[in-house]
């Protein structure tokens, strides 16, 4: 007879499934990039202890279904080399993934492949993994390389969108207007021509880098620093699905890491202990406390770059079913 | 005269020369490429030999030293005009053999094609050229096909090997500076073969002007002009008259690079453009680079550096286009026989 502590099982990144007696193991891949050598290891778990199938999760993990609860220890042993290769923050070696509250940090392919990317999304995702894992609180964080937002950061608690600050060297510009056309057709129409030279509307520019990509003479280049747009409190769900709104624009890596870490403190302080399963999403907590209380906690001790624009007060829209 | 010296001594000589010359060489601009974390190698001012990118081909050629991307020619007021001052210093330019042949193409266009271009001439007359050797061919190079893999038309050849510098000087100033150095014969490194081999048709019949052959390029080319801008032998420019905004009666005239692939190149007064089809633009460029130029100046214009193939975002190969054109010309000749 099975006698299980489901809370412990869930914390160990196993799911209590609809099939009596069977669980599913979730293999988290921070940043979504893994070496191919790990695939046979995952295959082996699925074929030895699962039902031979693997589900690709929306958050860039592998869900291995059909595992007997009694095989959890054996599966954890097989997960160990995967966890080590992925450099997962683990509490006790050999005991599998620790905690499943904070979700896998997902990332678009970014500068590994994509010509539009403004930074290495995987590396930042992995860095963030080191900073905030393991943690039981329900946070969804994702990284996207540019304003196209392929990973859909706007549906996350924290979405990080890469930005570059285009640098213009007017002596290298011959006025072909490739940048102007690209910005107008593919971005936000932030460029105009004045006396055959290009003027960038800094209020409008979203830092997508289309101008840099399209300039044939390197008159436009990227800023040495990468900047980020931090969008917050997007969500799906039953009550009030909504898109994340801008919190910071032209923010730095350090500021973003600190803000997200600060938010764990905010949530720990304000979470509704009576909520079902002790779980309450950050967005709903902010709805209760008000944005300014969140902002106070989030920006505590954060050093902002002189370029960084802090938005607020933020009002989220979305659809209300409640 | 050939010499062997050290990087330290050579840097000291250049430091001395820099009183009268700005020294330009291919440099690595970290992160300045089209995409993130990609570098650009282009010409810039150097003060030390270690800044020169010897190991890779430069993405842009030396031509921007003699033909700046944007150059103010003169300033005007209501009744008067004043030519822009020439740079106070001369220039020393490091470049490879193919580019040194490219210089001859620029000379042909700006000095030997009717009226002499004074703006070009005043820069050209004060520039010294230092050859960089090629131990290996780079990707897409076809200098051997174009006969540009060697040149002795330099003011000096310079090779850095660790701390040792080998120099072959044709320039009295450098000879004087190197007077104390060990004399030794120095022969420039050059390649004898490239992976890319190009065969240029002797003549291209007028009937191929409207051949469907060009349609493929019409569908592929995005008219970005990169192939022209990176090319050491593209010499086209256009003019910009700027009226200063606070005083609409004074201003300046600039000349800036132009490209026969980019929209606007064939625009005339009234707005008519006569070469809108990108395939026809490709035809125009290709024929200008090889046969048409040759009919006028005796050599092909293209010097086979392969930069156009290196840069094209649509992977259009100029070299392959010529080879395909050659095959087409041969087929056409056979059909007619
Ligand atoms: C179907 C009619 C015409 C066509 C297709 C035509 C085409 C052209 C083309 C291709 C150019 C060379 C532009 C360049 O190299 O930048 C040109 C230049 C010129 N055309 Fe025409 N043209 C036409 C009629 C005319 C007429 C009727 C006149 C005068 C009454 C005229 C006067 C000129 C002049 C003065 C130039 C300038 C030459 C220069 O830039 O040095 N064209 N035209
Ligand atoms: C002494 C008299 C003239 C001189 C010295 C002269 C000179 C020139 C020059 C040097 C250009 C070329 C400009 C460039 O390279 O962009 C040009 C272009 C042109 N001129 Fe004249 N021109 C004269 C008279 C005329 C007249 C009488 C007409 C018309 C009836 C005319 C119509 C044009 C046109 C249509 C162009 C071409 C503009 C274009 O390519 O967009 N010109 N002329
Ligand atoms: S970065 Fe994007 S939005 Fe800004 S000017 Fe360039 S193309 Fe336009
Ligand atoms: S694309 Fe580059 S060269 Fe062309 S107008 Fe823009 S900045 Fe100038
Ligand atoms: S056409 Fe291409 S290969 Fe020829 S000189 Fe120009 S850039 Fe070099
Ligand atoms: S190929 Fe085009 S841009 Fe280059 S020199 Fe010829 S006409 Fe000018
Ligand atoms: S670089 Fe390629 S796409 Fe751009 S103009 Fe040249 S051939 Fe066309």
PDB file of N, CA and C in Angstrom, chain A residues 111 114-120 169-176 178 181 194-197 209 212-218 220-222 226, chain B residues 31-37 40 42-43 60 64 69-71 224-226 229-230 238-245 254 256-258 262-263:
ATOM      1  N   UNK A 111      21.361  35.188 -28.320  1.00  0.00           N
ATOM      2  CA  UNK A 111      22.527  35.425 -29.167  1.00  0.00           C
ATOM      3  C   UNK A 111      23.245  34.150 -29.570  1.00  0.00           C
ATOM      4  N   UNK A 114      20.128  33.735 -32.769  1.00  0.00           N
ATOM      5  CA  UNK A 114      19.215  34.712 -33.371  1.00  0.00           C
ATOM      6  C   UNK A 114      19.908  36.036 -33.740  1.00  0.00           C
ATOM      7  N   UNK A 115      19.746  36.496 -34.970  1.00  0.00           N
ATOM      8  CA  UNK A 115      20.375  37.755 -35.379  1.00  0.00           C
ATOM      9  C   UNK A 115      19.805  38.984 -34.672  1.00  0.00           C
ATOM     10  N   UNK A 116      18.602  38.882 -34.125  1.00  0.00           N
ATOM     11  CA  UNK A 116      17.988  40.046 -33.477  1.00  0.00           C
ATOM     12  C   UNK A 116      18.401  40.191 -32.011  1.00  0.00           C
ATOM     13  N   UNK A 117      18.947  39.128 -31.439  1.00  0.00           N
ATOM     14  CA  UNK A 117      19.221  39.115 -30.003  1.00  0.00           C
ATOM     15  C   UNK A 117      20.187  40.218 -29.601  1.00  0.00           C
ATOM     16  N   UNK A 118      19.984  40.755 -28.406  1.00  0.00           N
ATOM     17  CA  UNK A 118      20.915  41.764 -27.905  1.00  0.00           C
ATOM     18  C   UNK A 118      21.820  41.223 -26.795  1.00  0.00           C
ATOM     19  N   UNK A 119      21.611  39.978 -26.383  1.00  0.00           N
ATOM     20  CA  UNK A 119      22.497  39.414 -25.351  1.00  0.00           C
ATOM     21  C   UNK A 119      22.327  37.894 -25.314  1.00  0.00           C
ATOM     22  N   UNK A 120      23.181  37.269 -24.500  1.00  0.00           N
ATOM     23  CA  UNK A 120      23.115  35.816 -24.348  1.00  0.00           C
ATOM     24  C   UNK A 120      22.076  35.471 -23.279  1.00  0.00           C
ATOM     25  N   UNK A 169      27.663  57.087 -35.335  1.00  0.00           N
ATOM     26  CA  UNK A 169      28.889  57.792 -35.720  1.00  0.00           C
ATOM     27  C   UNK A 169      28.590  58.492 -37.037  1.00  0.00           C
ATOM     28  N   UNK A 170      28.296  59.774 -36.958  1.00  0.00           N
ATOM     29  CA  UNK A 170      27.742  60.457 -38.122  1.00  0.00           C
ATOM     30  C   UNK A 170      28.696  60.485 -39.309  1.00  0.00           C
ATOM     31  N   UNK A 171      29.995  60.454 -39.037  1.00  0.00           N
ATOM     32  CA  UNK A 171      30.953  60.477 -40.142  1.00  0.00           C
ATOM     33  C   UNK A 171      30.928  59.189 -40.970  1.00  0.00           C
ATOM     34  N   UNK A 172      30.344  58.122 -40.422  1.00  0.00           N
ATOM     35  CA  UNK A 172      30.239  56.874 -41.186  1.00  0.00           C
ATOM     36  C   UNK A 172      28.888  56.748 -41.892  1.00  0.00           C
ATOM     37  N   UNK A 173      28.079  57.771 -41.810  1.00  0.00           N
ATOM     38  CA  UNK A 173      26.731  57.689 -42.377  1.00  0.00           C
ATOM     39  C   UNK A 173      26.671  58.404 -43.709  1.00  0.00           C
ATOM     40  N   UNK A 174      26.120  57.694 -44.731  1.00  0.00           N
ATOM     41  CA  UNK A 174      25.963  58.368 -46.020  1.00  0.00           C
ATOM     42  C   UNK A 174      24.499  58.588 -46.353  1.00  0.00           C
ATOM     43  N   UNK A 175      23.655  58.358 -45.365  1.00  0.00           N
ATOM     44  CA  UNK A 175      22.257  58.745 -45.556  1.00  0.00           C
ATOM     45  C   UNK A 175      21.436  57.799 -46.416  1.00  0.00           C
ATOM     46  N   UNK A 176      21.795  56.528 -46.451  1.00  0.00           N
ATOM     47  CA  UNK A 176      21.052  55.581 -47.292  1.00  0.00           C
ATOM     48  C   UNK A 176      19.655  55.303 -46.737  1.00  0.00           C
ATOM     49  N   UNK A 178      18.633  53.070 -44.725  1.00  0.00           N
ATOM     50  CA  UNK A 178      18.269  51.679 -44.440  1.00  0.00           C
ATOM     51  C   UNK A 178      17.776  51.559 -42.991  1.00  0.00           C
ATOM     52  N   UNK A 181      14.214  53.094 -42.644  1.00  0.00           N
ATOM     53  CA  UNK A 181      13.187  52.191 -43.162  1.00  0.00           C
ATOM     54  C   UNK A 181      12.979  50.996 -42.234  1.00  0.00           C
ATOM     55  N   UNK A 194      17.510  64.491 -40.772  1.00  0.00           N
ATOM     56  CA  UNK A 194      17.639  65.938 -40.693  1.00  0.00           C
ATOM     57  C   UNK A 194      18.938  66.310 -41.382  1.00  0.00           C
ATOM     58  N   UNK A 195      18.871  67.065 -42.462  1.00  0.00           N
ATOM     59  CA  UNK A 195      20.071  67.409 -43.218  1.00  0.00           C
ATOM     60  C   UNK A 195      20.885  66.172 -43.582  1.00  0.00           C
ATOM     61  N   UNK A 196      20.216  65.151 -44.075  1.00  0.00           N
ATOM     62  CA  UNK A 196      20.830  63.894 -44.522  1.00  0.00           C
ATOM     63  C   UNK A 196      21.422  63.057 -43.382  1.00  0.00           C
ATOM     64  N   UNK A 197      21.296  63.512 -42.154  1.00  0.00           N
ATOM     65  CA  UNK A 197      21.811  62.732 -41.034  1.00  0.00           C
ATOM     66  C   UNK A 197      20.633  62.213 -40.223  1.00  0.00           C
ATOM     67  N   UNK A 209      17.670  47.409 -31.914  1.00  0.00           N
ATOM     68  CA  UNK A 209      18.890  47.210 -32.692  1.00  0.00           C
ATOM     69  C   UNK A 209      18.674  46.980 -34.180  1.00  0.00           C
ATOM     70  N   UNK A 212      21.059  49.020 -36.124  1.00  0.00           N
ATOM     71  CA  UNK A 212      22.423  48.483 -36.117  1.00  0.00           C
ATOM     72  C   UNK A 212      22.542  47.347 -37.133  1.00  0.00           C
ATOM     73  N   UNK A 213      21.531  46.481 -37.129  1.00  0.00           N
ATOM     74  CA  UNK A 213      21.559  45.319 -38.018  1.00  0.00           C
ATOM     75  C   UNK A 213      21.530  45.760 -39.477  1.00  0.00           C
ATOM     76  N   UNK A 214      20.791  46.822 -39.770  1.00  0.00           N
ATOM     77  CA  UNK A 214      20.587  47.207 -41.164  1.00  0.00           C
ATOM     78  C   UNK A 214      21.567  48.233 -41.706  1.00  0.00           C
ATOM     79  N   UNK A 215      22.360  48.846 -40.857  1.00  0.00           N
ATOM     80  CA  UNK A 215      23.306  49.852 -41.343  1.00  0.00           C
ATOM     81  C   UNK A 215      24.461  49.171 -42.083  1.00  0.00           C
ATOM     82  N   UNK A 216      24.681  49.531 -43.334  1.00  0.00           N
ATOM     83  CA  UNK A 216      25.721  48.843 -44.103  1.00  0.00           C
ATOM     84  C   UNK A 216      27.140  49.352 -43.849  1.00  0.00           C
ATOM     85  N   UNK A 217      27.297  50.436 -43.111  1.00  0.00           N
ATOM     86  CA  UNK A 217      28.640  50.996 -42.935  1.00  0.00           C
ATOM     87  C   UNK A 217      29.123  51.019 -41.485  1.00  0.00           C
ATOM     88  N   UNK A 218      28.356  50.453 -40.565  1.00  0.00           N
ATOM     89  CA  UNK A 218      28.658  50.475 -39.128  1.00  0.00           C
ATOM     90  C   UNK A 218      28.591  51.906 -38.570  1.00  0.00           C
ATOM     91  N   UNK A 220      25.809  52.881 -37.267  1.00  0.00           N
ATOM     92  CA  UNK A 220      25.137  52.475 -36.028  1.00  0.00           C
ATOM     93  C   UNK A 220      25.850  51.251 -35.471  1.00  0.00           C
ATOM     94  N   UNK A 221      26.222  51.301 -34.213  1.00  0.00           N
ATOM     95  CA  UNK A 221      26.752  50.117 -33.523  1.00  0.00           C
ATOM     96  C   UNK A 221      26.037  50.003 -32.176  1.00  0.00           C
ATOM     97  N   UNK A 222      26.274  48.881 -31.496  1.00  0.00           N
ATOM     98  CA  UNK A 222      25.624  48.662 -30.203  1.00  0.00           C
ATOM     99  C   UNK A 222      26.399  49.327 -29.080  1.00  0.00           C
ATOM    100  N   UNK A 226      24.746  46.081 -22.257  1.00  0.00           N
ATOM    101  CA  UNK A 226      23.405  45.651 -22.642  1.00  0.00           C
ATOM    102  C   UNK A 226      22.451  46.215 -21.595  1.00  0.00           C
TER     103      UNK A 226
ATOM    104  N   UNK B  31      32.751  43.936 -30.887  1.00  0.00           N
ATOM    105  CA  UNK B  31      31.304  44.088 -30.699  1.00  0.00           C
ATOM    106  C   UNK B  31      30.626  45.062 -31.651  1.00  0.00           C
ATOM    107  N   UNK B  32      31.384  45.618 -32.601  1.00  0.00           N
ATOM    108  CA  UNK B  32      30.790  46.608 -33.508  1.00  0.00           C
ATOM    109  C   UNK B  32      30.203  45.993 -34.779  1.00  0.00           C
ATOM    110  N   UNK B  33      30.088  44.680 -34.796  1.00  0.00           N
ATOM    111  CA  UNK B  33      29.553  44.017 -35.988  1.00  0.00           C
ATOM    112  C   UNK B  33      28.048  44.178 -36.109  1.00  0.00           C
ATOM    113  N   UNK B  34      27.512  43.591 -37.169  1.00  0.00           N
ATOM    114  CA  UNK B  34      26.085  43.678 -37.431  1.00  0.00           C
ATOM    115  C   UNK B  34      25.273  43.069 -36.288  1.00  0.00           C
ATOM    116  N   UNK B  35      25.764  41.941 -35.770  1.00  0.00           N
ATOM    117  CA  UNK B  35      25.027  41.228 -34.730  1.00  0.00           C
ATOM    118  C   UNK B  35      25.783  41.299 -33.404  1.00  0.00           C
ATOM    119  N   UNK B  36      25.077  41.016 -32.336  1.00  0.00           N
ATOM    120  CA  UNK B  36      25.673  41.147 -31.004  1.00  0.00           C
ATOM    121  C   UNK B  36      26.850  40.173 -30.848  1.00  0.00           C
ATOM    122  N   UNK B  37      27.867  40.597 -30.131  1.00  0.00           N
ATOM    123  CA  UNK B  37      29.089  39.820 -29.867  1.00  0.00           C
ATOM    124  C   UNK B  37      29.891  39.510 -31.126  1.00  0.00           C
ATOM    125  N   UNK B  40      33.874  43.867 -35.811  1.00  0.00           N
ATOM    126  CA  UNK B  40      34.094  44.376 -37.168  1.00  0.00           C
ATOM    127  C   UNK B  40      35.576  44.652 -37.313  1.00  0.00           C
ATOM    128  N   UNK B  42      37.823  46.925 -39.452  1.00  0.00           N
ATOM    129  CA  UNK B  42      37.791  48.008 -40.429  1.00  0.00           C
ATOM    130  C   UNK B  42      38.960  48.945 -40.155  1.00  0.00           C
ATOM    131  N   UNK B  43      39.110  49.931 -41.028  1.00  0.00           N
ATOM    132  CA  UNK B  43      40.274  50.802 -40.896  1.00  0.00           C
ATOM    133  C   UNK B  43      40.092  51.828 -39.793  1.00  0.00           C
ATOM    134  N   UNK B  60      35.869  45.797 -44.143  1.00  0.00           N
ATOM    135  CA  UNK B  60      35.792  46.968 -45.011  1.00  0.00           C
ATOM    136  C   UNK B  60      37.199  47.239 -45.539  1.00  0.00           C
ATOM    137  N   UNK B  64      38.124  53.972 -47.451  1.00  0.00           N
ATOM    138  CA  UNK B  64      37.559  55.096 -46.714  1.00  0.00           C
ATOM    139  C   UNK B  64      38.610  56.118 -46.291  1.00  0.00           C
ATOM    140  N   UNK B  69      33.645  58.102 -46.158  1.00  0.00           N
ATOM    141  CA  UNK B  69      32.229  57.764 -46.334  1.00  0.00           C
ATOM    142  C   UNK B  69      31.416  59.048 -46.502  1.00  0.00           C
ATOM    143  N   UNK B  70      31.787  60.046 -45.724  1.00  0.00           N
ATOM    144  CA  UNK B  70      31.134  61.344 -45.807  1.00  0.00           C
ATOM    145  C   UNK B  70      32.232  62.408 -45.742  1.00  0.00           C
ATOM    146  N   UNK B  71      32.326  63.222 -46.779  1.00  0.00           N
ATOM    147  CA  UNK B  71      33.426  64.191 -46.864  1.00  0.00           C
ATOM    148  C   UNK B  71      32.878  65.563 -47.258  1.00  0.00           C
ATOM    149  N   UNK B 224      20.645  46.211 -50.298  1.00  0.00           N
ATOM    150  CA  UNK B 224      21.215  46.844 -49.105  1.00  0.00           C
ATOM    151  C   UNK B 224      22.507  47.598 -49.416  1.00  0.00           C
ATOM    152  N   UNK B 225      23.154  47.224 -50.513  1.00  0.00           N
ATOM    153  CA  UNK B 225      24.384  47.916 -50.909  1.00  0.00           C
ATOM    154  C   UNK B 225      25.649  47.488 -50.185  1.00  0.00           C
ATOM    155  N   UNK B 226      25.541  46.525 -49.294  1.00  0.00           N
ATOM    156  CA  UNK B 226      26.724  46.112 -48.537  1.00  0.00           C
ATOM    157  C   UNK B 226      27.869  45.697 -49.463  1.00  0.00           C
ATOM    158  N   UNK B 229      29.613  48.762 -50.562  1.00  0.00           N
ATOM    159  CA  UNK B 229      30.283  49.542 -49.519  1.00  0.00           C
ATOM    160  C   UNK B 229      31.560  48.885 -49.016  1.00  0.00           C
ATOM    161  N   UNK B 230      31.596  47.557 -49.037  1.00  0.00           N
ATOM    162  CA  UNK B 230      32.809  46.873 -48.577  1.00  0.00           C
ATOM    163  C   UNK B 230      33.849  46.774 -49.691  1.00  0.00           C
ATOM    164  N   UNK B 238      27.626  60.266 -54.152  1.00  0.00           N
ATOM    165  CA  UNK B 238      26.561  61.206 -54.464  1.00  0.00           C
ATOM    166  C   UNK B 238      26.784  62.454 -53.613  1.00  0.00           C
ATOM    167  N   UNK B 239      25.995  63.480 -53.902  1.00  0.00           N
ATOM    168  CA  UNK B 239      26.212  64.764 -53.232  1.00  0.00           C
ATOM    169  C   UNK B 239      25.082  65.086 -52.277  1.00  0.00           C
ATOM    170  N   UNK B 240      25.426  65.773 -51.218  1.00  0.00           N
ATOM    171  CA  UNK B 240      24.422  66.259 -50.278  1.00  0.00           C
ATOM    172  C   UNK B 240      24.700  67.745 -50.021  1.00  0.00           C
ATOM    173  N   UNK B 241      23.713  68.573 -50.302  1.00  0.00           N
ATOM    174  CA  UNK B 241      23.862  69.996 -49.969  1.00  0.00           C
ATOM    175  C   UNK B 241      23.099  70.260 -48.691  1.00  0.00           C
ATOM    176  N   UNK B 242      23.813  70.738 -47.700  1.00  0.00           N
ATOM    177  CA  UNK B 242      23.207  70.959 -46.384  1.00  0.00           C
ATOM    178  C   UNK B 242      23.120  72.458 -46.127  1.00  0.00           C
ATOM    179  N   UNK B 243      21.945  72.903 -45.784  1.00  0.00           N
ATOM    180  CA  UNK B 243      21.775  74.306 -45.395  1.00  0.00           C
ATOM    181  C   UNK B 243      21.660  74.330 -43.868  1.00  0.00           C
ATOM    182  N   UNK B 244      22.540  75.065 -43.238  1.00  0.00           N
ATOM    183  CA  UNK B 244      22.541  75.084 -41.784  1.00  0.00           C
ATOM    184  C   UNK B 244      21.185  75.577 -41.279  1.00  0.00           C
ATOM    185  N   UNK B 245      20.694  74.936 -40.250  1.00  0.00           N
ATOM    186  CA  UNK B 245      19.304  75.184 -39.855  1.00  0.00           C
ATOM    187  C   UNK B 245      19.092  76.581 -39.281  1.00  0.00           C
ATOM    188  N   UNK B 254      28.557  68.016 -49.149  1.00  0.00           N
ATOM    189  CA  UNK B 254      29.304  66.802 -48.814  1.00  0.00           C
ATOM    190  C   UNK B 254      29.212  65.829 -49.959  1.00  0.00           C
ATOM    191  N   UNK B 256      29.187  61.703 -50.400  1.00  0.00           N
ATOM    192  CA  UNK B 256      29.048  60.490 -49.592  1.00  0.00           C
ATOM    193  C   UNK B 256      29.037  59.284 -50.521  1.00  0.00           C
ATOM    194  N   UNK B 257      29.376  58.139 -49.976  1.00  0.00           N
ATOM    195  CA  UNK B 257      29.363  56.902 -50.759  1.00  0.00           C
ATOM    196  C   UNK B 257      27.971  56.669 -51.354  1.00  0.00           C
ATOM    197  N   UNK B 258      27.955  56.102 -52.535  1.00  0.00           N
ATOM    198  CA  UNK B 258      26.695  55.681 -53.147  1.00  0.00           C
ATOM    199  C   UNK B 258      26.851  54.247 -53.629  1.00  0.00           C
ATOM    200  N   UNK B 262      21.506  50.227 -54.235  1.00  0.00           N
ATOM    201  CA  UNK B 262      20.579  50.863 -53.291  1.00  0.00           C
ATOM    202  C   UNK B 262      19.580  51.758 -54.033  1.00  0.00           C
ATOM    203  N   UNK B 263      18.340  51.755 -53.571  1.00  0.00           N
ATOM    204  CA  UNK B 263      17.309  52.626 -54.146  1.00  0.00           C
ATOM    205  C   UNK B 263      17.814  54.069 -54.166  1.00  0.00           C
TER     206      UNK B 263
END
